Coordinates of C-alpha atoms in Angstrom, one line a residue:
Chain A
Q1 CA -10.3 -20.8 25.4
K2 CA -13.6 -20.0 23.7
L3 CA -14.7 -16.5 24.0
S4 CA -17.8 -15.9 26.0
V5 CA -20.9 -14.2 24.7
E6 CA -20.5 -11.4 27.1
M7 CA -17.0 -10.8 25.8
L8 CA -18.2 -10.8 22.2
D9 CA -21.0 -8.5 23.1
H10 CA -18.7 -6.2 24.8
L11 CA -16.4 -6.0 21.8
E12 CA -19.4 -5.3 19.5
R13 CA -20.4 -2.4 21.7
L14 CA -16.9 -1.0 21.9
A15 CA -16.2 -1.3 18.2
L16 CA -19.7 -0.6 17.0
V17 CA -19.3 -3.2 14.3
D18 CA -20.9 -6.6 14.3
F19 CA -19.4 -10.1 13.9
R20 CA -22.1 -10.9 11.4
D21 CA -21.9 -14.7 11.6
S22 CA -19.9 -17.6 13.1
E23 CA -17.1 -16.9 10.6
G24 CA -16.6 -13.5 12.2
V25 CA -16.3 -15.0 15.6
E26 CA -13.9 -17.7 14.3
R27 CA -11.8 -15.0 12.7
L28 CA -11.3 -13.4 16.0
Q29 CA -10.5 -16.6 17.7
K30 CA -7.9 -17.4 15.1
A31 CA -6.5 -13.9 15.4
I32 CA -6.0 -14.3 19.1
Q33 CA -4.4 -17.7 18.6
F34 CA -2.1 -16.2 16.1
A35 CA -1.2 -13.3 18.4
D36 CA -0.5 -15.7 21.3
Q37 CA 2.8 -16.6 19.5
L38 CA 4.2 -13.3 20.8
H39 CA 4.5 -14.8 24.2
E40 CA 7.3 -17.0 23.0
V41 CA 9.5 -13.9 22.8
N42 CA 11.6 -12.8 25.8
T43 CA 11.1 -9.1 26.2
D44 CA 12.5 -8.7 29.7
G45 CA 14.0 -5.3 30.0
V46 CA 12.8 -4.1 26.6
E47 CA 11.0 -0.9 26.4
P48 CA 7.9 -0.7 24.1
M49 CA 8.5 1.2 20.9
D50 CA 5.8 3.7 19.9
S51 CA 7.6 5.2 16.8
V52 CA 10.6 4.6 14.8
L53 CA 11.4 8.3 15.0
E54 CA 11.6 8.2 18.8
D55 CA 15.1 9.6 18.8
R56 CA 13.9 12.8 17.0
C57 CA 12.3 16.0 18.2
L58 CA 8.7 16.3 17.1
Y59 CA 8.0 19.3 14.9
L60 CA 6.0 22.0 16.6
R61 CA 4.9 25.1 15.0
E62 CA 3.7 28.4 16.3
D63 CA 0.1 28.4 17.5
D64 CA -1.2 30.7 14.8
V65 CA -4.2 30.1 12.6
T66 CA -2.9 29.5 9.1
E67 CA -6.0 28.0 7.4
G68 CA -9.6 27.2 8.0
N69 CA -12.8 28.9 7.1
C70 CA -13.8 26.0 5.0
A71 CA -17.1 25.1 6.8
K72 CA -18.9 25.0 3.5
E73 CA -16.6 22.4 1.9
L74 CA -16.6 20.3 5.0
L75 CA -20.3 20.3 5.3
E76 CA -20.8 19.2 1.6
N77 CA -19.8 15.7 2.3
A78 CA -22.2 15.1 5.1
R79 CA -25.6 13.6 4.4
E80 CA -27.6 15.5 7.0
T81 CA -26.8 19.1 7.9
V82 CA -28.7 22.0 9.1
E83 CA -27.1 25.4 8.5
E84 CA -23.6 24.9 9.8
Y85 CA -24.3 21.9 11.9
F86 CA -24.0 18.2 11.4
V87 CA -27.2 16.5 12.4
A88 CA -27.1 13.4 14.6
P89 CA -29.8 11.3 16.0
P90 CA -30.4 11.7 19.7
G91 CA -27.3 10.9 21.8
N92 CA -27.1 9.7 25.4
I93 CA -29.0 6.6 24.4
P94 CA -26.8 3.5 24.8
L95 CA -26.7 0.8 22.3
E96 CA -29.5 -1.7 23.1
K97 CA -28.6 -4.7 25.1
L98 CA -28.0 -7.9 23.4
E99 CA -31.6 -9.0 23.7
G100 CA -32.8 -5.9 21.8
R101 CA -30.2 -5.8 19.1
K102 CA -30.4 -7.5 15.7
T103 CA -27.2 -9.4 16.0
Y104 CA -25.7 -12.8 15.3
L105 CA -24.7 -13.1 18.9
Q106 CA -28.3 -13.3 20.0
G107 CA -28.5 -16.8 18.6
S108 CA -25.5 -18.1 20.5
Chain B
Q1 CA 13.0 9.5 -22.0
V2 CA 9.5 10.6 -22.4
S3 CA 10.3 13.8 -20.6
A4 CA 13.0 14.5 -23.1
A5 CA 10.5 13.7 -25.9
L6 CA 8.1 16.2 -24.4
K7 CA 10.7 18.8 -24.3
E8 CA 11.8 18.2 -27.8
G9 CA 8.3 18.4 -29.0
R10 CA 8.3 14.8 -30.5
V11 CA 5.2 14.1 -28.6
T12 CA 2.8 16.5 -26.9
P13 CA 1.3 16.1 -23.4
T14 CA -2.2 16.0 -24.8
E15 CA -1.3 13.2 -27.3
L16 CA 0.4 11.3 -24.4
C17 CA -2.6 11.8 -22.2
Q18 CA -5.0 10.7 -24.9
R19 CA -3.0 7.6 -25.7
C20 CA -3.0 6.7 -22.0
L21 CA -6.7 7.3 -21.6
A22 CA -7.4 5.2 -24.7
L23 CA -5.2 2.4 -23.2
I24 CA -7.0 2.6 -20.0
K25 CA -10.3 2.0 -21.8
S26 CA -8.9 -0.9 -23.8
T27 CA -7.5 -2.5 -20.6
K28 CA -10.6 -2.0 -18.6
F29 CA -10.9 -5.7 -18.0
L30 CA -7.9 -5.4 -15.7
N31 CA -10.0 -3.3 -13.3
A32 CA -7.0 -1.3 -12.3
Y33 CA -8.8 2.0 -12.1
I34 CA -11.7 3.0 -9.9
T35 CA -12.1 6.5 -11.2
V36 CA -10.6 7.8 -14.4
T37 CA -10.4 11.6 -14.4
E38 CA -10.6 12.1 -18.1
E39 CA -11.6 15.7 -18.2
T40 CA -9.2 16.8 -15.5
A41 CA -6.4 14.8 -17.1
L42 CA -7.0 16.4 -20.5
K43 CA -7.2 19.9 -19.0
L44 CA -3.9 19.3 -17.1
A45 CA -2.4 18.0 -20.3
E46 CA -3.4 21.1 -22.2
E47 CA -2.0 23.4 -19.6
S48 CA 1.2 21.4 -19.7
E49 CA 1.3 21.7 -23.4
E50 CA 1.1 25.5 -23.1
R51 CA 4.0 25.5 -20.8
Y52 CA 6.1 23.4 -23.2
K53 CA 5.3 25.6 -26.1
R54 CA 6.5 28.6 -24.1
G55 CA 9.6 26.6 -23.2
Q56 CA 8.8 26.7 -19.6
P57 CA 8.0 23.2 -18.3
L58 CA 7.8 22.9 -14.5
G59 CA 10.2 20.1 -14.4
I60 CA 10.7 16.5 -15.4
L61 CA 7.2 15.5 -14.4
D62 CA 5.5 18.1 -16.4
G63 CA 2.9 16.4 -18.6
I64 CA 3.7 12.9 -17.4
P65 CA 0.5 10.8 -16.8
I66 CA 0.4 9.5 -13.2
A67 CA -2.1 7.4 -11.4
V68 CA -2.9 7.6 -7.7
K69 CA -4.1 4.9 -5.4
D70 CA -7.6 5.5 -4.2
N71 CA -6.7 6.1 -0.5
F72 CA -5.1 9.4 -1.2
N73 CA -7.4 12.4 -1.0
T74 CA -7.8 14.2 -4.3
A75 CA -9.6 17.5 -4.3
G76 CA -12.9 17.4 -6.2
I77 CA -12.4 13.7 -7.1
E78 CA -14.1 10.8 -5.5
T79 CA -11.9 9.0 -3.0
T80 CA -13.3 5.6 -2.0
C81 CA -10.6 3.4 -0.5
A82 CA -12.6 0.7 -2.4
S83 CA -15.1 0.8 0.4
K84 CA -18.8 1.3 0.6
M85 CA -18.1 3.5 3.5
L86 CA -16.6 6.2 1.4
R87 CA -18.6 5.8 -1.8
G88 CA -19.5 9.2 -3.1
Y89 CA -17.0 11.0 -0.9
I90 CA -15.5 13.8 -2.8
S91 CA -12.3 15.0 -1.1
P92 CA -12.2 18.6 -0.2
Y93 CA -8.4 18.7 -0.4
N94 CA -5.4 17.2 -2.0
A95 CA -3.1 14.9 -0.1
T96 CA 0.3 16.6 0.1
V97 CA 2.0 14.0 -2.3
V98 CA -0.8 14.6 -4.8
Q99 CA -0.4 18.3 -4.5
K100 CA 3.3 18.0 -5.1
I101 CA 3.0 16.0 -8.3
L102 CA 0.3 18.4 -9.5
D103 CA 2.6 21.3 -8.7
Q104 CA 5.2 19.7 -10.9
G105 CA 2.7 19.6 -13.8
A106 CA 1.9 15.9 -13.7
V107 CA -1.2 14.7 -15.4
L108 CA -3.5 12.9 -12.9
L109 CA -5.2 10.1 -14.8
G110 CA -7.3 8.6 -12.1
K111 CA -7.6 6.7 -8.9
T112 CA -6.5 3.1 -8.8
N113 CA -8.1 0.1 -7.3
L114 CA -6.9 -1.5 -4.0
D115 CA -8.0 -3.9 -1.3
E116 CA -10.6 -2.3 0.9
F117 CA -8.9 0.3 3.1
A118 CA -5.5 -1.1 2.0
M119 CA -6.2 -4.3 4.0
G120 CA -5.0 -7.3 2.1
S121 CA -2.3 -8.7 -0.1
G122 CA -4.1 -9.5 -3.3
S123 CA -6.1 -6.4 -4.3
T124 CA -9.1 -8.8 -4.4
D125 CA -11.1 -7.5 -1.5
G126 CA -12.2 -4.1 -2.6
V127 CA -15.8 -3.3 -3.2
F128 CA -15.2 -2.6 -6.9
G129 CA -13.9 -6.1 -7.4
P130 CA -10.5 -7.6 -7.8
V131 CA -7.6 -6.2 -10.0
R132 CA -6.2 -8.5 -12.7
N133 CA -2.5 -8.8 -13.3
P134 CA -1.6 -7.5 -16.8
W135 CA 0.8 -10.4 -17.0
S136 CA -2.1 -12.8 -17.2
Y137 CA -2.6 -11.5 -20.6
S138 CA 1.0 -11.4 -21.6
K139 CA 2.5 -13.5 -24.3
Q140 CA 5.0 -14.7 -21.8
Y141 CA 2.4 -16.1 -19.5
K142 CA 0.1 -17.5 -22.2
E143 CA 3.0 -19.4 -23.8
K144 CA 3.8 -21.2 -20.5
S145 CA 0.2 -22.0 -19.6
V146 CA -1.0 -25.5 -20.0
P147 CA -3.2 -25.5 -23.0
K148 CA -6.8 -25.8 -21.8
S149 CA -9.6 -27.6 -23.6
H150 CA -12.1 -25.3 -25.4
S151 CA -14.8 -25.9 -22.9
E152 CA -12.9 -24.3 -20.0
D153 CA -13.4 -20.6 -19.5
K154 CA -10.2 -18.9 -20.8
E155 CA -10.9 -16.0 -18.4
S156 CA -10.6 -18.1 -15.2
D157 CA -6.8 -18.5 -15.0
W158 CA -5.9 -14.9 -14.6
V159 CA -3.5 -14.1 -11.8
I160 CA -3.7 -11.6 -9.0
T161 CA -1.7 -8.5 -8.8
G162 CA -0.8 -8.7 -5.2
G163 CA -1.8 -6.0 -2.8
S164 CA -2.9 -3.8 -1.6
S165 CA -1.7 -1.3 -4.2
G166 CA -2.6 -3.7 -7.0
G167 CA -4.4 -1.2 -9.2
S168 CA -1.4 1.1 -9.1
A169 CA 1.0 -1.7 -10.0
A170 CA -1.2 -3.0 -12.8
A171 CA -1.6 0.5 -14.2
V172 CA 2.1 1.0 -14.4
S173 CA 2.8 -2.4 -15.7
S174 CA 0.2 -2.2 -18.5
F175 CA 1.6 1.2 -19.7
T176 CA -1.4 3.2 -18.9
C177 CA 0.6 5.6 -16.9
F178 CA 4.3 6.4 -16.3
A179 CA 4.3 6.2 -12.5
A180 CA 1.7 5.6 -9.8
L181 CA 1.5 6.3 -6.1
G182 CA 0.7 3.6 -3.8
S183 CA 0.9 3.1 0.0
D184 CA 3.0 0.7 2.0
T185 CA 2.1 -0.5 5.5
G186 CA 3.2 -4.2 5.4
G187 CA 4.4 -4.5 1.9
S188 CA 1.5 -3.0 0.0
T189 CA 3.7 -1.3 -2.6
R190 CA 6.4 -4.0 -2.9
N191 CA 4.2 -7.0 -3.0
P192 CA 2.2 -6.0 -6.1
A193 CA 5.3 -4.5 -7.7
A194 CA 6.9 -7.9 -7.5
H195 CA 3.9 -9.7 -9.0
C196 CA 3.5 -7.1 -11.8
G197 CA 7.1 -6.8 -12.7
V198 CA 7.6 -3.1 -11.8
V199 CA 9.8 -1.2 -9.4
G200 CA 8.1 -0.6 -6.0
L201 CA 9.8 1.7 -3.6
K202 CA 8.9 2.1 0.1
P203 CA 10.6 5.2 1.4
T204 CA 11.9 5.6 5.0
Y205 CA 9.1 6.3 7.4
G206 CA 9.1 10.1 7.9
L207 CA 10.6 11.0 4.6
I208 CA 7.3 11.5 2.6
S209 CA 4.3 13.2 4.0
R210 CA 1.3 11.2 4.9
H211 CA -1.0 14.2 5.0
G212 CA -4.0 13.2 3.0
L213 CA -3.3 9.5 2.9
I214 CA -6.2 7.8 4.6
P215 CA -4.4 6.1 7.5
L216 CA -4.2 2.5 8.3
V217 CA -1.4 2.2 10.8
N218 CA 0.0 5.6 11.7
S219 CA 3.3 4.4 12.8
M220 CA 4.0 2.3 9.7
D221 CA 2.2 3.8 6.7
V222 CA 4.2 5.5 4.0
P223 CA 3.2 6.6 0.5
G224 CA 4.8 4.2 -2.0
I225 CA 6.2 4.8 -5.5
L226 CA 5.6 2.5 -8.4
T227 CA 7.5 3.0 -11.7
R228 CA 8.9 1.0 -14.5
C229 CA 12.6 1.7 -13.7
V230 CA 14.7 2.7 -10.7
D231 CA 15.6 6.1 -12.2
D232 CA 12.0 7.1 -12.5
A233 CA 11.5 6.1 -8.8
A234 CA 14.4 8.4 -7.9
V235 CA 12.8 11.3 -9.8
L236 CA 9.5 10.8 -8.2
L237 CA 11.1 10.5 -4.7
G238 CA 12.8 13.8 -5.4
S239 CA 9.5 15.5 -6.0
L240 CA 7.8 14.0 -3.0
A241 CA 10.2 13.8 -0.2
G242 CA 10.7 16.5 2.4
H243 CA 9.3 18.0 5.5
D244 CA 5.6 18.8 5.6
P245 CA 4.3 21.1 8.3
K246 CA 1.0 19.3 7.9
D247 CA 2.5 16.0 8.8
S248 CA 4.3 16.1 12.1
T249 CA 5.8 12.7 11.6
T250 CA 7.9 13.9 8.7
I251 CA 11.5 14.7 9.7
Q252 CA 12.8 18.2 9.5
D253 CA 16.1 17.5 7.8
D254 CA 16.6 19.1 4.4
F255 CA 16.0 16.7 1.6
K256 CA 18.1 17.1 -1.5
P257 CA 16.7 15.4 -4.7
F258 CA 19.4 13.4 -6.3
E259 CA 20.3 11.9 -9.6
L260 CA 21.4 8.3 -9.5
P261 CA 25.1 7.7 -10.3
N262 CA 25.8 4.9 -12.7
L263 CA 27.6 2.5 -10.4
T264 CA 30.3 0.4 -12.0
D265 CA 32.4 -0.6 -9.0
V266 CA 30.6 -2.6 -6.3
S267 CA 33.7 -3.8 -4.6
K268 CA 33.2 -1.4 -1.6
L269 CA 29.6 -2.7 -1.1
S270 CA 28.7 -5.1 1.6
I271 CA 25.5 -7.0 0.9
G272 CA 23.8 -8.9 3.8
I273 CA 21.7 -12.0 3.2
P274 CA 19.4 -12.5 6.1
K275 CA 19.1 -16.3 6.6
E276 CA 15.7 -16.1 8.2
Y277 CA 14.2 -14.8 5.0
N278 CA 14.5 -18.3 3.6
A279 CA 11.0 -18.6 5.1
P280 CA 8.7 -21.6 5.0
G281 CA 6.8 -21.6 1.8
L282 CA 9.5 -19.9 -0.2
S283 CA 9.3 -21.3 -3.6
S284 CA 12.4 -23.0 -5.0
E285 CA 12.4 -20.7 -8.0
V286 CA 12.5 -17.6 -5.9
L287 CA 15.3 -19.2 -3.7
A288 CA 17.3 -20.0 -6.8
L289 CA 16.9 -16.4 -8.1
W290 CA 17.9 -15.0 -4.8
S291 CA 21.1 -17.1 -4.7
K292 CA 21.8 -16.1 -8.3
A293 CA 21.5 -12.5 -7.3
A294 CA 23.8 -12.9 -4.4
D295 CA 26.4 -14.6 -6.7
L296 CA 26.0 -11.7 -9.1
F297 CA 27.1 -9.3 -6.4
K298 CA 29.9 -11.6 -5.3
N299 CA 31.2 -12.1 -8.8
A300 CA 31.2 -8.3 -9.3
G301 CA 33.5 -7.9 -6.4
A302 CA 31.1 -7.0 -3.6
K303 CA 31.3 -8.5 -0.1
V304 CA 28.3 -10.8 0.3
V305 CA 27.7 -12.0 3.9
E306 CA 25.1 -14.1 5.6
V307 CA 23.4 -12.2 8.5
S308 CA 20.8 -13.0 11.0
L309 CA 17.7 -11.1 12.0
P310 CA 16.5 -13.5 14.6
H311 CA 13.1 -12.0 15.3
T312 CA 12.0 -12.1 11.7
R313 CA 9.5 -14.8 12.3
Y314 CA 7.7 -12.8 14.9
S315 CA 7.4 -9.7 12.8
I316 CA 4.2 -10.8 11.2
V317 CA 2.6 -11.7 14.6
C318 CA 3.7 -8.3 15.9
Y319 CA 2.4 -6.6 12.8
H320 CA -0.9 -8.4 13.2
V321 CA -1.4 -7.0 16.8
L322 CA -0.2 -3.5 16.2
C323 CA -2.0 -3.1 12.9
T324 CA -5.4 -4.3 14.2
A325 CA -5.0 -2.1 17.2
E326 CA -4.2 1.0 15.2
V327 CA -7.0 0.1 12.7
A328 CA -9.5 -0.2 15.5
S329 CA -8.6 3.4 16.4
N330 CA -8.3 4.8 12.9
M331 CA -11.6 3.3 11.6
A332 CA -13.4 4.9 14.5
R333 CA -13.7 8.1 12.5
F334 CA -16.1 6.5 10.1
D335 CA -19.4 7.1 11.7
G336 CA -21.6 8.5 8.9
L337 CA -21.9 11.9 10.5
E338 CA -19.4 14.1 8.7
Y339 CA -18.7 12.2 5.5
G340 CA -19.2 8.9 3.8
H341 CA -22.0 6.4 4.0
R342 CA -24.7 7.0 6.5
S343 CA -27.3 4.5 7.6
D344 CA -31.0 5.4 7.7
V345 CA -31.3 4.2 11.3
K346 CA -32.4 7.1 13.4
D347 CA -33.1 5.9 16.9
S348 CA -29.9 7.0 18.5
T349 CA -26.4 8.1 17.7
E350 CA -24.9 4.8 18.7
S351 CA -27.3 2.7 16.8
M352 CA -26.8 4.9 13.7
Y353 CA -23.1 4.5 14.1
A354 CA -23.4 0.8 14.5
A355 CA -25.7 0.4 11.5
T356 CA -23.5 2.7 9.3
R357 CA -20.4 0.7 10.1
R358 CA -22.2 -2.6 9.7
E359 CA -23.3 -1.6 6.3
G360 CA -20.1 0.2 5.2
F361 CA -17.3 -2.1 6.1
N362 CA -16.6 -5.5 4.6
D363 CA -15.6 -8.6 6.6
V364 CA -11.9 -7.9 6.5
V365 CA -12.1 -4.4 7.9
R366 CA -14.7 -5.4 10.5
G367 CA -12.6 -8.4 11.5
R368 CA -9.5 -6.2 12.1
I369 CA -11.5 -3.6 14.1
L370 CA -12.8 -6.3 16.4
S371 CA -9.5 -8.0 16.8
G372 CA -7.9 -4.6 17.5
N373 CA -10.4 -3.8 20.1
Y374 CA -9.8 -7.1 21.8
F375 CA -6.1 -6.5 22.0
L376 CA -6.7 -3.0 23.4
L377 CA -9.0 -4.1 26.2
K378 CA -7.7 -3.2 29.6
Q379 CA -7.1 -6.8 30.5
N380 CA -5.2 -7.5 27.3
Y381 CA -3.3 -4.2 26.8
E382 CA -0.1 -5.3 28.5
K383 CA -0.3 -8.9 27.2
Y384 CA -0.7 -8.1 23.6
F385 CA -0.4 -4.5 22.6
V386 CA 2.6 -3.5 24.8
K387 CA 4.2 -6.9 24.3
A388 CA 3.9 -6.3 20.5
Q389 CA 5.5 -2.9 20.9
K390 CA 8.4 -4.4 22.8
V391 CA 8.8 -7.1 20.1
R392 CA 8.9 -4.3 17.5
R393 CA 11.8 -2.7 19.3
L394 CA 13.6 -6.1 19.1
I395 CA 13.0 -6.3 15.4
A396 CA 14.2 -2.8 14.8
N397 CA 17.3 -3.6 16.9
D398 CA 18.0 -6.6 14.8
F399 CA 18.3 -4.4 11.8
M400 CA 20.4 -1.8 13.6
K401 CA 22.9 -4.5 14.7
V402 CA 23.3 -5.8 11.2
F403 CA 23.8 -2.3 9.7
R404 CA 26.2 -1.4 12.4
S405 CA 28.3 -4.5 11.6
G406 CA 29.2 -3.0 8.3
V407 CA 26.5 -4.3 6.0
D408 CA 25.2 -1.6 3.6
I409 CA 22.2 -3.2 1.9
L410 CA 20.2 -6.3 2.6
L411 CA 19.1 -8.5 -0.3
T412 CA 16.0 -10.6 0.2
P413 CA 13.1 -12.0 -1.9
T414 CA 10.0 -9.9 -2.0
T415 CA 7.4 -12.5 -2.3
L416 CA 7.3 -16.3 -1.6
S417 CA 6.5 -17.1 -5.1
D418 CA 5.1 -15.6 -8.4
A419 CA 1.5 -14.5 -8.6
A420 CA -1.1 -17.0 -7.8
P421 CA -4.3 -17.6 -10.0
Y422 CA -7.2 -15.7 -8.5
T423 CA -9.3 -18.9 -8.0
E424 CA -6.5 -20.3 -6.0
F425 CA -5.8 -17.2 -4.0
I426 CA -9.3 -16.7 -2.7
Q427 CA -9.4 -20.2 -1.2
E428 CA -7.8 -18.9 2.0
D429 CA -9.2 -15.9 3.8
N430 CA -7.6 -12.5 3.8
R431 CA -5.9 -12.7 7.2
T432 CA -4.2 -16.0 6.3
R433 CA -3.1 -14.7 3.0
S434 CA -1.7 -11.5 4.4
A435 CA 0.1 -13.4 7.1
Q436 CA 1.7 -15.5 4.4
D437 CA 2.4 -12.9 1.8
D438 CA 3.6 -10.0 4.0
I439 CA 6.2 -12.1 5.8
L440 CA 9.2 -10.9 3.7
T441 CA 8.1 -7.2 3.3
Q442 CA 6.6 -6.5 6.7
A443 CA 9.8 -6.1 8.8
A444 CA 10.9 -3.1 6.9
N445 CA 7.7 -1.3 7.9
M446 CA 8.3 -2.3 11.5
A447 CA 11.7 -0.7 11.5
G448 CA 10.8 2.2 9.3
L449 CA 13.5 1.3 6.8
P450 CA 13.5 2.1 3.1
A451 CA 13.0 -0.9 0.8
I452 CA 12.6 -1.5 -2.9
N453 CA 11.5 -4.2 -5.2
V454 CA 13.3 -4.6 -8.4
P455 CA 11.9 -7.0 -11.0
T456 CA 14.5 -9.7 -11.5
A457 CA 13.3 -12.5 -13.9
L458 CA 10.4 -14.4 -15.1
S459 CA 9.2 -17.6 -13.4
E460 CA 8.6 -20.9 -15.1
R461 CA 5.0 -19.8 -15.5
G462 CA 6.1 -16.7 -17.3
L463 CA 5.3 -14.4 -14.4
P464 CA 7.5 -11.7 -12.8
V465 CA 9.6 -12.4 -9.7
G466 CA 11.2 -9.6 -7.9
L467 CA 13.9 -9.1 -5.3
Q468 CA 14.0 -6.7 -2.5
F469 CA 16.7 -4.4 -1.2
I470 CA 16.5 -3.0 2.3
G471 CA 18.6 0.0 3.2
R472 CA 19.5 2.2 6.1
S473 CA 17.1 4.8 7.3
F474 CA 17.1 7.8 5.0
Q475 CA 19.8 6.4 2.8
E476 CA 17.6 6.1 -0.3
K477 CA 20.3 7.4 -2.5
Q478 CA 22.5 4.4 -1.7
L479 CA 19.6 2.0 -1.8
L480 CA 18.5 3.2 -5.2
T481 CA 22.0 3.3 -6.6
V482 CA 22.5 -0.4 -5.8
A483 CA 19.0 -1.2 -7.1
K484 CA 19.8 0.6 -10.4
W485 CA 23.0 -1.4 -10.8
F486 CA 21.1 -4.6 -10.2
E487 CA 18.4 -3.6 -12.6
K488 CA 21.0 -3.1 -15.3
Q489 CA 22.5 -6.4 -14.6
V490 CA 19.3 -8.5 -14.8
Q491 CA 17.7 -6.8 -17.8
F492 CA 14.1 -7.8 -16.9
P493 CA 12.1 -8.4 -20.1
V494 CA 9.3 -6.0 -21.2
I495 CA 5.8 -7.3 -21.0
Q496 CA 4.4 -8.3 -24.4
L497 CA 0.7 -7.5 -24.2
E498 CA -1.3 -8.5 -27.2
E499 CA -4.0 -5.8 -26.8
V500 CA -1.3 -3.1 -26.7
K501 CA -0.1 -3.9 -30.2
R502 CA -3.2 -2.4 -31.6
H503 CA -2.2 1.0 -30.5
D504 CA 1.2 0.7 -32.1
N505 CA 2.7 3.9 -33.4
G506 CA 6.3 4.5 -34.0
V507 CA 6.9 7.2 -31.4
F508 CA 4.7 5.8 -28.8
Q509 CA 6.0 2.2 -29.1
H510 CA 9.5 3.6 -28.1
Q511 CA 8.0 5.4 -25.1
K512 CA 6.0 2.4 -24.0
S513 CA 8.9 0.2 -23.3
A514 CA 10.8 3.0 -21.7
S515 CA 10.9 5.2 -18.7
F516 CA 10.0 8.9 -18.3
S517 CA 13.3 10.2 -16.9

């Protein structure tokens, strides 16, 4: 099945990365085709495995503050900061619809 | 051996460090290092020298030059993951494994090259360019190369290192360091180890802390160890293993560092040969070496049995789905806001994120993120992601069944063939190559089992071929003991690098061909 433009657009929005060109889209198609081989395996009655350490107890420590106070170091790596804040462009503005975006998908 | 030399004063840490740094400079064409921390290394070497003078070295690793793959955080040193996204990112902290080797006095030489974000099996897709296999320049390879006409570019037939820890493998193989840290998610430590003729150990998942290792697949990543001999790997393992409160996926059991016994009697050993590992595409040379190795064990008295891991061929498909899904999640942290590359787009947060990620990631990474998001869509979740998790359990169970039936160690090839020439390798895209090359190494990551590549012999082209041993969870001592026995039997040849001869010096020559333990 060929993937619809709506689906590709949806993925671009979710992932916030772009397909860039037809190769990108083809890459996904091939990936899905490759993954479809999974359906050949009979997994009736099999529980999904999240971790190979599932038989062990997770390590939990006391809820005490043991480190921190490193705001200065953390801010150093950011490009735009103001005092102890990371500065972001205005939020609550969804990514433009397909028509408005500069994306390969527009052409398809 | 080097460690003993340091202790006896036959060579000083600063001399050692300087030699390594000089060697790094002269082997720059290998492109194994992204960052060489010359000043830091010399400073650490000086401090180590002081300790030796006082007769108080911190341990075997004191003064030993070690390289670290560039996806481990190193305080004050740029950590890029070979990606534009993290260029200029100076880590504010040391990864636990880095801290541990520094605490032992090791001399950090620099950060090695890799595939971007450790995605790939050739170390060819990083933003700093591909890594060249030192064996391309070895006498052994050159002798076997078909003589080319003068007009052809002599440079064009260099071979890849394998990936994604290619830089680390090349660094160890070309003697610029005595050990290197890599990471292993689908074979990323063992694959380049096989191609570069070095020992590559993937420890059991949960044994070594991942704190500070920039994650790819949280449920499969492990730090990997690359050294020139099995004993060295054991020493490094001893320094790195153990519970870390900062990584809740490390087990809480006490870990006791061990020295490897010199096994002489293998009659009590049961070696399993999984028939499905005779995978399509396996070269006849590797197959022959694998058989020879099995015979070696048999003739020495060990019990060698054929076993079956029926779901092996689905391991790579399963990995493909689980990996892309986790990648989609793990890469979401790169938005330009707190660190790394940030786009100039200012209209909205989302558009800034999108632009940053468009600019910062290469095709491979973006491709995996998009695939991962596809598999995680509500309508696909059960069909792909959960299904893959179920298949994962089947794969892990396959191994459990085999180990429960009395087999101690599995013997398999590590790669399908010897290293390919770069020009040939890049003919296929990253995903195809990864799917082909990870096929033999991947399942161990699925099941979280320890595995090690031991260089076995040279191929007809004069390039290294390695074989893989897979052991039971947390039974690294048994695994490494068998590997060490095997290593002794095969006597893998030392690489003869022409450039290296220029730095010849009595003492150093002896160390170059040797280990540090």
